[in-house]
Structure formats: structure tokens, C-alpha cells
Short mmCIF file of C-alpha atoms in Angstrom, two decimals:
data_model
loop_
_atom_site.label_atom_id
_atom_site.label_comp_id
_atom_site.label_asym_id
_atom_site.label_seq_id
_atom_site.Cartn_x
_atom_site.Cartn_y
_atom_site.Cartn_z
CA MET A 10 8.42 32.80 -1.98
CA GLU A 11 4.86 32.43 -1.14
CA TYR A 12 4.58 28.86 -2.58
CA ASP A 13 2.25 27.52 -0.44
CA LYS A 14 -0.46 29.92 -1.99
CA ILE A 15 -0.09 29.13 -5.37
CA PHE A 16 -0.71 24.82 -3.53
CA ASN A 17 -3.52 26.30 -1.93
CA GLU A 18 -5.39 28.03 -5.05
CA LEU A 19 -5.30 24.87 -7.10
CA PHE A 20 -6.09 22.69 -4.08
CA ASP A 21 -9.52 24.32 -3.39
CA ALA A 22 -9.74 24.38 -7.00
CA ASP A 23 -10.09 21.07 -8.15
CA GLY A 24 -11.37 19.03 -5.25
CA LEU A 25 -9.16 16.05 -5.41
CA ARG A 26 -8.48 15.09 -1.77
CA LYS A 27 -5.58 12.43 -1.04
CA GLY A 28 -5.47 11.01 2.10
CA TYR A 29 -2.84 11.21 4.98
CA TYR A 30 -2.60 9.35 8.33
CA LYS A 31 -3.41 11.13 11.67
CA LEU A 32 -4.39 9.96 15.28
CA ASP A 33 -7.45 10.37 16.20
CA GLY A 34 -9.05 11.24 19.83
CA GLN A 35 -8.62 8.49 21.29
CA GLY A 36 -5.67 7.55 19.74
CA LYS A 37 -6.33 5.26 16.62
CA TYR A 38 -4.84 6.13 12.95
CA VAL A 39 -7.54 7.17 11.01
CA LEU A 40 -7.75 8.96 7.10
CA ASP A 41 -7.26 12.52 7.10
CA THR A 42 -7.56 15.02 3.92
CA ASN A 43 -5.94 18.05 4.85
CA PRO A 44 -2.64 18.50 3.20
CA THR A 45 0.60 19.56 4.80
CA LEU A 46 2.58 22.00 5.27
CA GLY A 47 5.77 20.24 3.86
CA GLU A 48 3.34 19.16 0.67
CA ALA A 49 2.02 22.43 0.15
CA VAL A 50 5.63 23.89 -0.03
CA VAL A 51 7.13 22.04 -2.07
CA ASN A 52 4.37 21.30 -4.57
CA GLY A 53 4.07 25.22 -4.81
CA LEU A 54 7.82 24.99 -5.65
CA MET A 55 7.88 21.91 -7.97
CA LEU A 56 5.08 24.15 -10.15
CA THR A 57 7.31 27.16 -10.21
CA GLU A 58 10.02 25.64 -11.29
CA LEU A 59 8.17 24.25 -13.95
CA ARG A 60 6.34 27.10 -15.48
CA THR A 61 9.01 29.17 -14.83
CA HIS A 62 11.04 26.64 -17.47
CA LEU A 63 8.49 26.35 -19.78
CA GLU A 64 8.24 30.27 -19.88
CA GLU A 65 11.81 30.37 -20.10
CA SER A 66 11.58 27.47 -23.23
CA ARG A 67 8.60 30.00 -25.24
CA LYS A 68 10.89 32.90 -25.04
CA ALA A 69 14.37 30.77 -26.63
CA VAL A 70 11.72 29.52 -29.03
CA HIS A 71 10.08 33.04 -30.20
CA ALA A 72 14.27 34.46 -29.96
CA GLY A 73 14.70 31.95 -32.40
CA LEU A 74 17.07 29.83 -30.33
CA LYS A 75 15.09 26.37 -30.16
CA SER A 76 12.85 24.86 -32.88
CA PRO A 77 8.47 25.09 -31.39
CA LEU A 78 9.40 20.96 -30.62
CA PHE A 79 11.48 22.17 -28.14
CA TYR A 80 8.43 24.14 -25.75
CA TYR A 81 6.53 20.87 -26.61
CA MET A 82 8.73 18.91 -25.28
CA GLU A 83 8.75 20.79 -21.85
CA LEU A 84 4.78 20.97 -22.11
CA ARG A 85 4.95 17.69 -21.03
CA GLN A 86 7.84 17.05 -19.45
CA PHE A 87 9.33 14.86 -21.90
CA ASP A 88 13.25 14.63 -21.83
CA LEU A 89 14.94 13.90 -24.52
CA PRO A 90 15.60 10.06 -24.60
CA THR A 91 12.18 9.60 -23.41
CA LEU A 92 10.77 11.34 -26.56
CA ALA A 93 12.63 9.80 -29.07
CA LYS A 94 11.65 6.87 -27.25
CA SER A 95 7.79 7.17 -27.69
CA ALA A 96 8.23 8.67 -31.31
CA GLY A 97 10.55 5.81 -32.37
CA ILE A 98 12.91 8.56 -33.77
CA ALA A 99 16.69 8.10 -33.25
CA SER A 100 17.63 10.09 -30.99
CA PHE A 101 20.17 12.05 -32.50
CA ARG A 102 17.49 12.98 -35.02
CA VAL A 103 15.40 14.30 -32.25
CA LYS A 104 18.20 16.64 -31.17
CA ARG A 105 18.67 18.14 -35.04
CA HIS A 106 14.62 18.62 -35.30
CA LEU A 107 15.56 20.88 -32.11
CA ARG A 108 17.15 23.57 -34.04
CA PRO A 109 14.34 26.10 -35.96
CA GLU A 110 16.19 25.87 -39.00
CA ILE A 111 16.19 21.87 -39.15
CA PHE A 112 12.35 21.48 -38.07
CA ALA A 113 10.52 24.47 -40.46
CA LYS A 114 12.28 21.92 -43.62
CA LEU A 115 10.61 18.30 -41.82
CA LYS A 116 7.91 16.54 -43.91
CA PRO A 117 4.66 16.44 -42.69
CA SER A 118 4.89 12.23 -41.83
CA VAL A 119 8.05 13.29 -39.57
CA LEU A 120 5.99 16.14 -37.80
CA GLU A 121 2.51 13.44 -37.44
CA ARG A 122 4.63 11.20 -35.27
CA TYR A 123 5.41 13.90 -33.06
CA ALA A 124 2.12 15.03 -32.92
CA LYS A 125 0.88 11.83 -31.88
CA VAL A 126 2.89 11.46 -28.61
CA LEU A 127 2.51 15.03 -27.69
CA MET A 128 -0.80 14.93 -28.24
CA VAL A 129 -1.10 18.68 -30.06
CA THR A 130 -2.21 18.66 -33.85
CA GLN A 131 0.36 19.51 -36.55
CA GLN A 132 -0.67 23.12 -37.15
CA GLU A 133 -0.12 23.81 -32.91
CA LEU A 134 3.14 22.19 -32.88
CA LYS A 135 4.35 24.95 -35.82
CA THR A 136 4.12 27.42 -33.54
CA VAL A 137 3.79 27.80 -29.81
CA PRO A 138 1.26 30.22 -27.77
CA ASP A 139 1.88 33.88 -27.43
CA ILE A 140 1.13 35.70 -24.44
CA MET B 14 -16.31 4.32 1.55
CA ILE B 15 -18.49 4.57 -1.76
CA THR B 16 -20.29 1.78 -3.23
CA GLU B 17 -19.76 1.52 -7.04
CA TYR B 18 -21.11 -1.37 -9.45
CA THR B 19 -19.62 -3.21 -11.94
CA ALA B 20 -20.69 -4.46 -15.47
CA THR B 21 -22.52 -7.35 -13.89
CA GLY B 22 -23.81 -5.24 -11.19
CA LYS B 23 -22.09 -6.59 -8.52
CA PRO B 24 -21.22 -4.17 -5.79
CA PHE B 25 -18.04 -2.53 -5.25
CA ILE B 26 -16.86 -0.43 -2.49
CA HIS B 27 -14.30 1.98 -3.03
CA TYR B 28 -12.13 2.47 -0.07
CA HIS B 29 -10.25 5.64 0.34
CA ALA B 30 -6.43 5.47 0.39
CA ALA B 31 -3.16 7.20 0.98
CA HIS B 32 -0.78 5.15 -1.31
CA CYS B 33 -1.73 3.93 -4.73
CA GLU B 34 -0.10 0.74 -4.80
CA SER B 35 -1.03 -0.95 -1.64
CA GLY B 36 -4.96 0.85 -1.85
CA VAL B 37 -5.24 -1.16 -4.93
CA THR B 38 -3.78 -4.43 -3.88
CA SER B 39 -6.27 -4.18 0.04
CA ALA B 40 -9.08 -3.00 -2.77
CA LEU B 41 -8.85 -6.54 -4.81
CA PHE B 42 -8.51 -8.53 -1.74
CA ARG B 43 -11.69 -7.39 -0.56
CA ASN B 44 -13.81 -7.10 -3.68
CA LYS B 45 -13.01 -10.85 -3.60
CA GLY B 46 -13.37 -11.74 0.30
CA VAL B 47 -10.35 -11.01 1.95
CA ASP B 48 -10.54 -7.83 4.80
CA ILE B 49 -7.78 -6.65 4.79
CA SER B 50 -6.91 -3.12 5.37
CA GLU B 51 -4.36 -0.28 3.67
CA PRO B 52 -1.83 -0.53 6.32
CA MET B 53 -2.35 -4.20 6.65
CA ALA B 54 -1.65 -4.48 2.81
CA PHE B 55 1.44 -2.22 3.48
CA GLY B 56 2.97 -3.86 6.31
CA ILE B 57 2.41 -7.59 5.07
CA GLY B 58 4.17 -6.18 1.09
CA SER B 59 7.18 -4.77 3.49
CA GLY B 60 6.27 -1.17 1.64
CA ILE B 61 8.39 0.83 4.34
CA PHE B 62 12.20 1.09 3.02
CA PHE B 63 14.46 4.23 2.35
CA ALA B 64 16.58 4.61 -0.89
CA HIS B 65 18.88 7.46 -1.65
CA LEU B 66 19.84 7.23 -5.18
CA PRO B 67 21.98 9.82 -6.65
CA PHE B 68 22.64 8.41 -10.15
CA MET B 69 18.71 7.86 -10.86
CA LYS B 70 17.34 11.73 -11.38
CA SER B 71 13.36 12.82 -11.54
CA LEU B 72 12.97 16.21 -12.48
CA GLY B 73 16.43 16.39 -12.59
CA HIS B 74 17.02 15.84 -8.97
CA PRO B 75 18.48 12.66 -7.26
CA VAL B 76 15.17 10.64 -6.39
CA SER B 77 15.09 9.30 -2.40
CA THR B 78 12.05 7.06 -2.34
CA PHE B 79 10.37 5.76 1.27
CA ARG B 80 9.18 3.05 -0.05
CA SER B 81 9.98 -0.62 -1.96
CA GLN B 82 10.45 -1.14 -5.66
CA PRO B 83 7.11 -0.27 -7.67
CA GLY B 84 5.09 -3.42 -8.01
CA ALA B 85 7.04 -5.29 -4.62
CA ILE B 86 4.03 -4.50 -2.12
CA PHE B 87 1.08 -5.86 -4.87
CA ARG B 88 3.57 -8.90 -5.42
CA LYS B 89 4.45 -9.59 -1.82
CA THR B 90 1.29 -8.99 -0.85
CA VAL B 91 0.25 -11.75 -3.09
CA LYS B 92 2.45 -14.81 -2.22
CA ARG B 93 2.58 -13.73 1.47
CA LEU B 94 -1.96 -14.53 1.70
CA GLY B 95 -1.59 -17.00 -1.00
CA GLY B 96 -3.62 -16.33 -4.26
CA GLU B 97 -3.69 -16.44 -8.22
CA PHE B 98 -3.50 -13.78 -10.30
CA VAL B 99 -3.84 -12.71 -13.72
CA ILE B 100 -1.01 -10.52 -14.79
CA LYS B 101 -0.51 -9.10 -18.35
CA SER B 102 1.43 -6.46 -20.75
CA PHE B 103 1.26 -5.49 -24.27
CA ARG B 104 3.55 -4.20 -27.26
CA ASP B 105 -0.20 -3.57 -29.09
CA PRO B 106 -2.24 -0.59 -27.54
CA LYS B 107 -5.09 -2.13 -29.53
CA LYS B 108 -4.76 -5.38 -28.01
CA GLY B 109 -4.34 -3.56 -24.55
CA MET B 110 -7.72 -2.10 -24.68
CA ASP B 111 -9.52 -4.90 -26.19
CA GLU B 112 -8.80 -7.17 -23.61
CA LEU B 113 -9.10 -4.95 -20.38
CA ARG B 114 -12.85 -4.43 -22.07
CA GLN B 115 -13.09 -8.19 -22.20
CA VAL B 116 -12.41 -8.66 -18.71
CA LEU B 117 -14.54 -6.16 -17.16
CA ARG B 118 -17.54 -7.11 -19.48
CA THR B 119 -17.32 -10.62 -17.03
CA GLY B 120 -17.35 -7.86 -14.08
CA GLN B 121 -14.58 -8.50 -13.13
CA VAL B 122 -11.94 -5.41 -11.57
CA VAL B 123 -9.44 -4.94 -13.03
CA GLY B 124 -5.93 -3.41 -11.40
CA LEU B 125 -3.89 -1.27 -13.84
CA LYS B 126 -0.45 0.60 -13.83
CA THR B 127 -0.61 4.16 -15.62
CA ASN B 128 1.34 7.26 -16.44
CA LEU B 129 0.34 9.59 -13.94
CA TYR B 130 0.82 12.61 -16.47
CA TRP B 131 -1.50 11.36 -19.05
CA LEU B 132 -4.37 11.11 -16.78
CA PRO B 133 -7.08 13.48 -18.01
CA TYR B 134 -8.95 13.29 -14.56
CA ILE B 135 -5.95 14.49 -12.45
CA SER B 136 -5.31 18.29 -11.94
CA GLU B 137 -1.95 20.32 -13.22
CA ARG B 138 -0.81 19.91 -9.52
CA PHE B 139 -0.55 15.97 -9.52
CA ARG B 140 0.94 16.18 -13.18
CA PHE B 141 4.55 15.06 -13.36
CA ASN B 142 5.96 11.87 -14.94
CA PHE B 143 5.69 8.54 -13.30
CA GLY B 144 5.27 5.98 -15.06
CA SER B 145 4.05 3.76 -12.21
CA HIS B 146 0.47 4.54 -10.26
CA ASN B 147 -1.48 2.26 -10.10
CA LEU B 148 -5.84 2.28 -10.27
CA ILE B 149 -8.75 0.21 -10.33
CA VAL B 150 -10.75 -0.01 -13.65
CA LEU B 151 -14.37 -0.78 -12.41
CA ARG B 152 -16.86 -0.52 -15.98
CA GLU B 153 -16.87 0.64 -19.21
CA ILE B 154 -19.24 3.86 -19.66
CA GLU B 155 -20.18 5.36 -22.49
CA ASN B 156 -16.71 7.20 -24.50
CA GLY B 157 -14.86 6.06 -21.51
CA PHE B 158 -14.20 3.98 -17.87
CA ARG B 159 -15.24 3.82 -14.45
CA ILE B 160 -12.34 4.59 -12.34
CA SER B 161 -11.92 3.69 -8.60
CA ASP B 162 -8.13 5.52 -7.74
CA PRO B 163 -7.70 4.78 -4.02
CA THR B 164 -5.86 7.81 -3.66
CA PHE B 165 -8.93 9.78 -4.24
CA GLU B 166 -12.10 10.36 -1.97
CA TYR B 167 -14.47 9.26 -4.88
CA PRO B 168 -14.51 6.85 -8.13
CA VAL B 169 -14.18 9.19 -11.14
CA ASP B 170 -14.67 9.02 -14.83
CA CYS B 171 -11.70 8.48 -17.74
CA SER B 172 -11.83 8.43 -20.71
CA ALA B 173 -11.14 6.35 -23.26
CA GLU B 174 -8.02 7.90 -25.25
CA GLY B 175 -6.53 9.45 -21.82
CA LEU B 176 -6.74 5.76 -20.41
CA GLN B 177 -4.82 4.63 -23.12
CA LYS B 178 -2.06 6.97 -23.40
CA ALA B 179 -1.41 7.00 -19.36
CA ARG B 180 -1.20 2.84 -19.60
CA PHE B 181 1.06 2.97 -22.79
CA ALA B 182 3.11 6.12 -22.23
CA ARG B 183 6.86 5.43 -22.46
CA GLY B 184 9.55 6.67 -20.48
CA PRO B 185 11.48 5.49 -17.32
CA MET B 186 9.26 2.51 -15.41
CA GLU B 187 7.06 2.33 -18.44
CA GLY B 188 4.03 0.35 -17.88
CA SER B 189 3.31 -1.05 -21.28
CA GLY B 190 0.03 -1.26 -20.46
CA TYR B 191 1.07 -3.86 -17.54
CA MET B 192 -2.65 -5.04 -16.03
CA TYR B 193 -3.74 -7.92 -13.16
CA TYR B 194 -6.80 -9.35 -11.88
CA PRO B 195 -7.55 -12.09 -9.07
CA LYS B 196 -8.61 -15.35 -10.50
CA THR B 197 -8.49 -17.12 -6.90
CA VAL B 198 -7.82 -15.84 -3.74
CA LYS B 199 -7.41 -18.04 -0.38
CA LEU B 200 -10.26 -16.85 1.47
CA ASN B 201 -9.18 -17.19 5.19
CA PRO B 202 -5.54 -16.31 4.54
CA ASP B 203 -2.83 -17.16 7.44
CA LEU B 204 -2.45 -13.46 8.45
CA ARG B 205 -0.09 -14.06 11.28
CA GLU B 206 2.04 -15.74 9.67
CA ALA B 207 1.92 -13.16 6.43
CA CYS B 208 2.70 -10.49 8.74
CA ILE B 209 4.99 -12.37 10.56
CA LYS B 210 7.37 -12.45 6.78
CA GLY B 211 6.24 -8.91 6.17
CA MET B 212 8.26 -7.65 9.18
CA LYS B 213 11.30 -9.63 8.99
CA ASP B 214 11.21 -8.66 5.25
CA SER B 215 11.46 -4.86 6.25
CA CYS B 216 13.85 -5.68 8.67
CA ASN B 217 16.56 -7.28 6.28
CA MET B 218 15.49 -4.61 3.80
CA MET B 219 16.29 -1.26 6.29
CA ILE B 220 19.49 -2.91 8.17
CA ARG B 221 20.98 -5.27 6.83
CA ILE B 222 21.58 -4.07 2.71
CA PRO B 223 25.69 -3.27 2.97
CA LEU B 224 25.34 -0.92 0.62
CA PRO B 225 25.40 3.06 1.59
CA PHE B 226 22.37 3.96 -0.51
CA PHE B 227 19.41 1.90 0.92
CA GLY B 228 17.52 1.69 4.81
CA VAL B 229 19.56 3.62 7.89
CA ARG B 230 22.71 3.69 5.88
CA GLY B 231 20.62 5.54 3.23
CA ILE B 232 19.12 7.82 5.62
CA ARG B 233 22.70 9.14 7.04
CA PHE B 234 24.22 9.15 3.48
CA LEU B 235 20.97 11.16 2.50
CA ALA B 236 22.07 12.95 5.89
CA LYS B 237 25.16 14.19 5.43
CA ARG B 238 24.61 15.29 1.99
CA VAL B 239 22.37 16.96 2.87
CA ILE B 240 24.69 19.48 5.48
CA GLN B 241 27.13 19.52 2.77
CA SER B 242 24.78 21.05 0.03
CA GLU B 243 24.70 24.85 1.03
CA GLY B 244 28.17 24.45 0.71
CA LYS B 245 28.57 22.28 -2.28
CA LEU B 246 25.25 23.34 -4.67
CA GLY B 247 24.84 26.86 -3.50
CA ILE B 248 21.55 28.11 -1.60
CA ASP B 249 18.92 28.30 -4.98
CA GLU B 250 20.42 24.83 -5.57
CA ALA B 251 20.35 23.28 -2.45
CA ARG B 252 16.72 24.57 -1.33
CA ARG B 253 16.12 23.15 -4.59
CA ASN B 254 17.37 19.93 -3.89
CA LEU B 255 16.01 19.75 -0.25
CA GLY B 256 12.47 20.44 -2.01
CA ALA B 257 13.04 17.41 -4.44
CA VAL B 258 13.36 15.41 -0.71
CA VAL B 259 10.29 16.67 0.85
CA ARG B 260 8.38 16.05 -2.31
CA TRP B 261 9.71 12.24 -1.20
CA LEU B 262 8.63 12.57 1.83
CA GLU B 263 5.24 14.39 1.81
CA GLU B 264 4.14 14.77 -1.58
CA VAL B 265 4.03 11.61 -3.46
CA GLY B 266 0.70 9.51 -1.77
CA THR B 267 2.77 8.52 1.10
CA GLY B 268 -0.50 9.02 3.66
CA GLY B 269 2.31 11.70 5.45
CA SER B 270 5.91 11.33 6.78
CA GLY B 271 6.66 9.03 4.09
CA PHE B 272 5.09 6.20 4.80
CA ARG B 273 5.82 6.33 8.97
CA TYR B 274 2.10 7.03 10.23
CA MET B 275 0.76 4.09 7.70
CA TYR B 276 3.63 1.96 8.97
CA ALA B 277 2.48 2.81 12.76
CA ALA B 278 -0.67 2.11 11.50
CA PHE B 279 -0.22 -0.97 10.68
CA PHE B 280 1.41 -2.59 14.12
CA GLN B 281 -1.89 -0.88 15.69
CA GLU B 282 -4.02 -3.80 13.70
CA ALA B 283 -0.71 -6.20 14.42
CA ALA B 284 -0.91 -5.77 17.73
CA GLU B 285 -4.76 -6.47 18.05
CA LEU B 286 -4.32 -9.80 15.80
CA PHE B 287 -1.65 -10.53 18.01
CA GLY B 288 -2.76 -9.29 21.11
CA SER B 289 0.74 -8.01 21.23
CA GLU B 290 2.21 -5.60 24.27
CA ASP B 291 5.20 -5.19 22.25
CA LEU B 292 3.87 -4.48 18.89
CA ALA B 293 1.84 -1.92 20.12
CA GLU B 294 4.68 -0.34 22.13
CA LEU B 295 5.96 -0.58 18.75
CA SER B 296 3.37 1.72 16.78
CA HIS B 297 3.95 4.86 19.46
CA GLU B 298 7.90 4.24 18.36
CA MET B 299 6.99 4.50 14.88
CA THR B 300 4.27 7.68 15.67
CA VAL B 301 7.55 9.64 17.23
CA ILE B 302 9.86 8.77 14.43
CA GLY B 303 6.61 9.84 11.99
CA ASP B 304 6.56 12.91 14.23
CA THR B 305 10.54 13.74 13.86
CA TRP B 306 10.24 13.20 9.82
CA ARG B 307 7.30 15.71 9.96
CA ASP B 308 9.72 18.20 12.09
CA PHE B 309 12.24 17.54 9.36
CA SER B 310 9.95 18.62 6.49
CA VAL B 311 8.51 21.50 8.52
CA MET B 312 11.46 23.00 9.09
CA SER B 313 12.25 22.32 5.34
CA ALA B 314 9.19 24.12 4.01
CA ARG B 315 10.57 26.72 5.64
CA ILE B 316 14.29 27.18 4.38
CA ILE B 317 12.58 26.61 1.08
CA LYS B 318 10.06 29.73 2.08
CA GLN B 319 13.45 31.80 2.49
CA ARG B 320 12.35 32.59 5.85
CA ASN B 321 15.54 33.87 6.71
CA LYS B 322 15.44 32.60 10.38
CA PRO B 323 19.02 31.92 11.59
CA GLU B 324 17.78 29.08 13.61
CA GLU B 325 16.74 26.88 10.63
CA THR B 326 19.59 25.60 8.61
CA PHE B 327 20.66 23.02 6.68
CA ALA B 328 22.60 21.77 9.30
CA LYS B 329 19.72 21.50 11.40
CA ALA B 330 17.41 19.91 8.60
CA GLY B 331 20.20 17.12 8.09
CA GLY B 332 20.58 16.65 12.27
CA LEU B 333 16.94 15.62 12.30
CA MET B 334 17.35 13.28 9.51
CA LEU B 335 20.53 11.64 11.39
CA ILE B 336 18.08 11.49 15.02
CA CYS B 337 15.59 9.76 12.17
CA ALA B 338 18.27 7.40 11.41
CA GLY B 339 19.26 6.77 14.82
CA ARG B 340 15.77 5.99 15.56
CA GLU B 341 14.85 3.85 12.80
CA GLU B 342 17.73 1.60 12.98
CA ASN B 343 17.03 1.06 16.97
CA PHE B 344 13.19 0.26 16.07
CA PHE B 345 14.16 -2.04 13.57
CA LYS B 346 16.99 -3.56 15.87
CA ASN B 347 13.63 -4.24 18.02
CA LEU B 348 11.14 -4.77 15.99
CA ASP B 349 13.89 -7.88 14.58
CA GLN B 350 13.94 -9.41 18.23
CA VAL B 351 10.19 -9.26 18.71
CA ALA B 352 9.77 -10.44 15.32
CA ARG B 353 11.27 -14.45 16.20
CA LYS B 354 9.21 -14.74 19.10
CA LEU B 355 5.84 -14.08 17.66
CA LYS B 356 3.97 -17.58 17.01
CA ALA B 357 2.18 -17.83 13.38
#
């Protein structure tokens, strides 16, 4: 798999350079900004994995297996305890809200709490993008 | 090196650094007139470490970290160099932001602990939920703040909402708006004594913790797990696990090879400071260890890329880690002897 390609595309686009220590010609350590092969590959691997997870969760929402809340939870890389803590809602309730039939009946006040921590609007929270 | 200005017009020099915490620590000291470089702050704060924690997960994989716990470098450097810092955390985000603005108006730069995911200026390849990223806020600008993030080459702008979200994000290692700035620092601190303390502490952490997860024992523990992972987890999961190890080694702001090159740079500076041949020798040794870790990461990258070459196996990758473990054990035993002889 060409994971380093994914990394290199983003690396060229964003212009954010990190520093890496390296020996110069005189044997002194200096900071260099070229990323290593190891970093490129594992970063690409992480991005591929996160994107696949997100795509899977989007499909699950469309198939009616999960509520849109699940998609946005994956999008923000939250796990269940973190989402519960951030929104101030007990984790067993959050778990129930991941079921579509229960999520559909939620009051706007509860939706607002989720919308705030996930940084999306209430309207967005009710649907997932179709690509 | 880029010169920026604080709210009262005092100059602040932005230095590029490899790691966020040692970079921020060194920048705060430099701003107050104590010139210590990033590797120096890293060495004095005993940043070098290894731990493999199978019971703690990040993105679904066990944590294997190559540095001491977040916050320790800053704490130890301040303790060893002498100085008084104001350290605060908040429950109420609004109060936290107001306090930040108030301190900035006095012309003081402030160090913050933030969640990497929510910082608006980073791109997708940095976005993962890590609650302990350090940066320095320079001054307030229209709709936001001017920020010197030492891990990046140039100072950046950040929106106020984004920064608030990043400071008060919940989750593991949450910051609760943790902020710190120097009240006074000791000018002309005793660098030699601080270096010796840092070295001795590092030796203790690397070879004297009697648990299998930490220090040199931890490296051996992880090496065995890597060797067995192919049979135990299946090839795909084993690859992903190996990828997680290499991420901790190369990607998360380590300056290459899991901080080993940065530590070698520290010994170069220390050798000049003490005028000691032994320390220069140790710096070379650390470079060799860094190179071995680099070999490991390149071999792992090839395994993950599935080149399917017979000479690249999990057993060989684990073997390279065992070599690293042996060399590091030797290194820290030597360092322990050398550090005893150094005179402050």
C-alpha cells in the first residue's frame, strides 16, 4: 500500500514543517525539516484507518443501524466515555442515543448539548453527508 | 528564528523546536534572559524515557511512549534551574480565557496546554486526540491570538473559539485550561549542577524501575510482543500495531528516532559545557542508538507497506529493538559512572 503518498500530498499542501534533529557536515546536531520514511508511512496508515472507519460509520447510519450521532462521534475521534463527559450526559444514555429510533425522539435541548461539543449545528447533527 | 512582539511591544524570538514541551520550556526561559536550547531543556528535565503500557490505549492500540509523562520536562527543568512560575487551571472556560487576556495585556507570554485535535491551524495529518500539546500565546489580535507553536517553523494565528475549545476539551489527559508563565527566573543558573541532576534522574528512570513496562525492561517487553504479534494477532492487526509503535517513535514530535537524536544533541552541548571527553563519547553512542531505532522504523515501514520481501519480518524488527535495548542499557550504565565523576 502506498501510504506515504497520502502523507506527501498533505505535507505539500499544508506547509506546516516539523523539526528533526540531524547531524550536519561538521558532526553537529541541527534542526532539519525533511520528514522520514517511517513517519510518512505510519501517518498515512493512521489517516487511511481513520478515513475507513468514518466511511464505515457513514454507511452504517445510512443503513439505519446507527444514529447520526455515531458518525459525528467518529468524526471527532471521540470514544463513548469522552463524549459522555464532554456533553455532560451519562454514558448509558449516550449509548442509547446511538440507536437511530431513540435518537429520532430526542428533545432539542439534548441535541443542543451534543451539537455544542461536536462543533456542528443541530441541523447537521440530524443527518450525515451523502457522498 | 523569527522575531515577534508581545502586547507591550517587547520582542519575542520564535525558535523552531522538535518537541512541544521542551520547546516551550526553553522559549519561556530564553524570553526571560536565560539562554538554554531545546536539547538542554530536554536533558535537564530528564525527558528521555521508555514505557510500553498495554493497558492504556490510544486510537485502539497500546501506548508506547519514548519520553517521560507530559508536564514532567517542564516541572523538572523549572525545579533544577530555579524560578517561580504561576500555574493555573480553571473549571469555567470563560474565566480561563479572561485570565489569559489579562495576563497577555501586561506583555507576558503564556504557555498553554491544549488538545491537538481542536487547534484550528493544523491540518488533517496532525489531527488526533492528544490532550497535552504545549504552545505559547504571544498577544491578542483581532478575533483571536498570535501563537508561537514551537513545533512549527513560523508563528501562527488562531481563532479565540478554537483556542478555547482546544484548552477545555475533555478526555484523557484533559488540560482544564492549564496555563503557566514565569514570575521570576534565576538569572545565571548553575547549568552544570542541573545537567548532572538530569542525567542521574534519567539513569534511574531507564534502568532502575523494577517493573516490566518501563525503561530498558520496557523495550525488551515490547520487542517480545512485536516478535509474537504476527502469530497472535494475525498479519493485518500485527501491522497496525507495529504502525502504532512507529508513530510514537517517529511521528509525535520526537525530533526523529524517539528523542534519541535530541538526547545526543544534549550530550554534545554538555560535553562543551564540562569540557569532558567522556560526554562527547556518550553523544556518539547515543547517535548510534538513534541510528538503530531509525533502522527499526524503516524496516517497520517496509513491513507495513507490504513489500513482501522475505528479509523483512516481525522477528527481525523485534530483534533490532532488542539490540537497542542492549545498547541503551550499556549507555545508561556508562552514563551513571560518568555522571558520578562530574563536578558541578
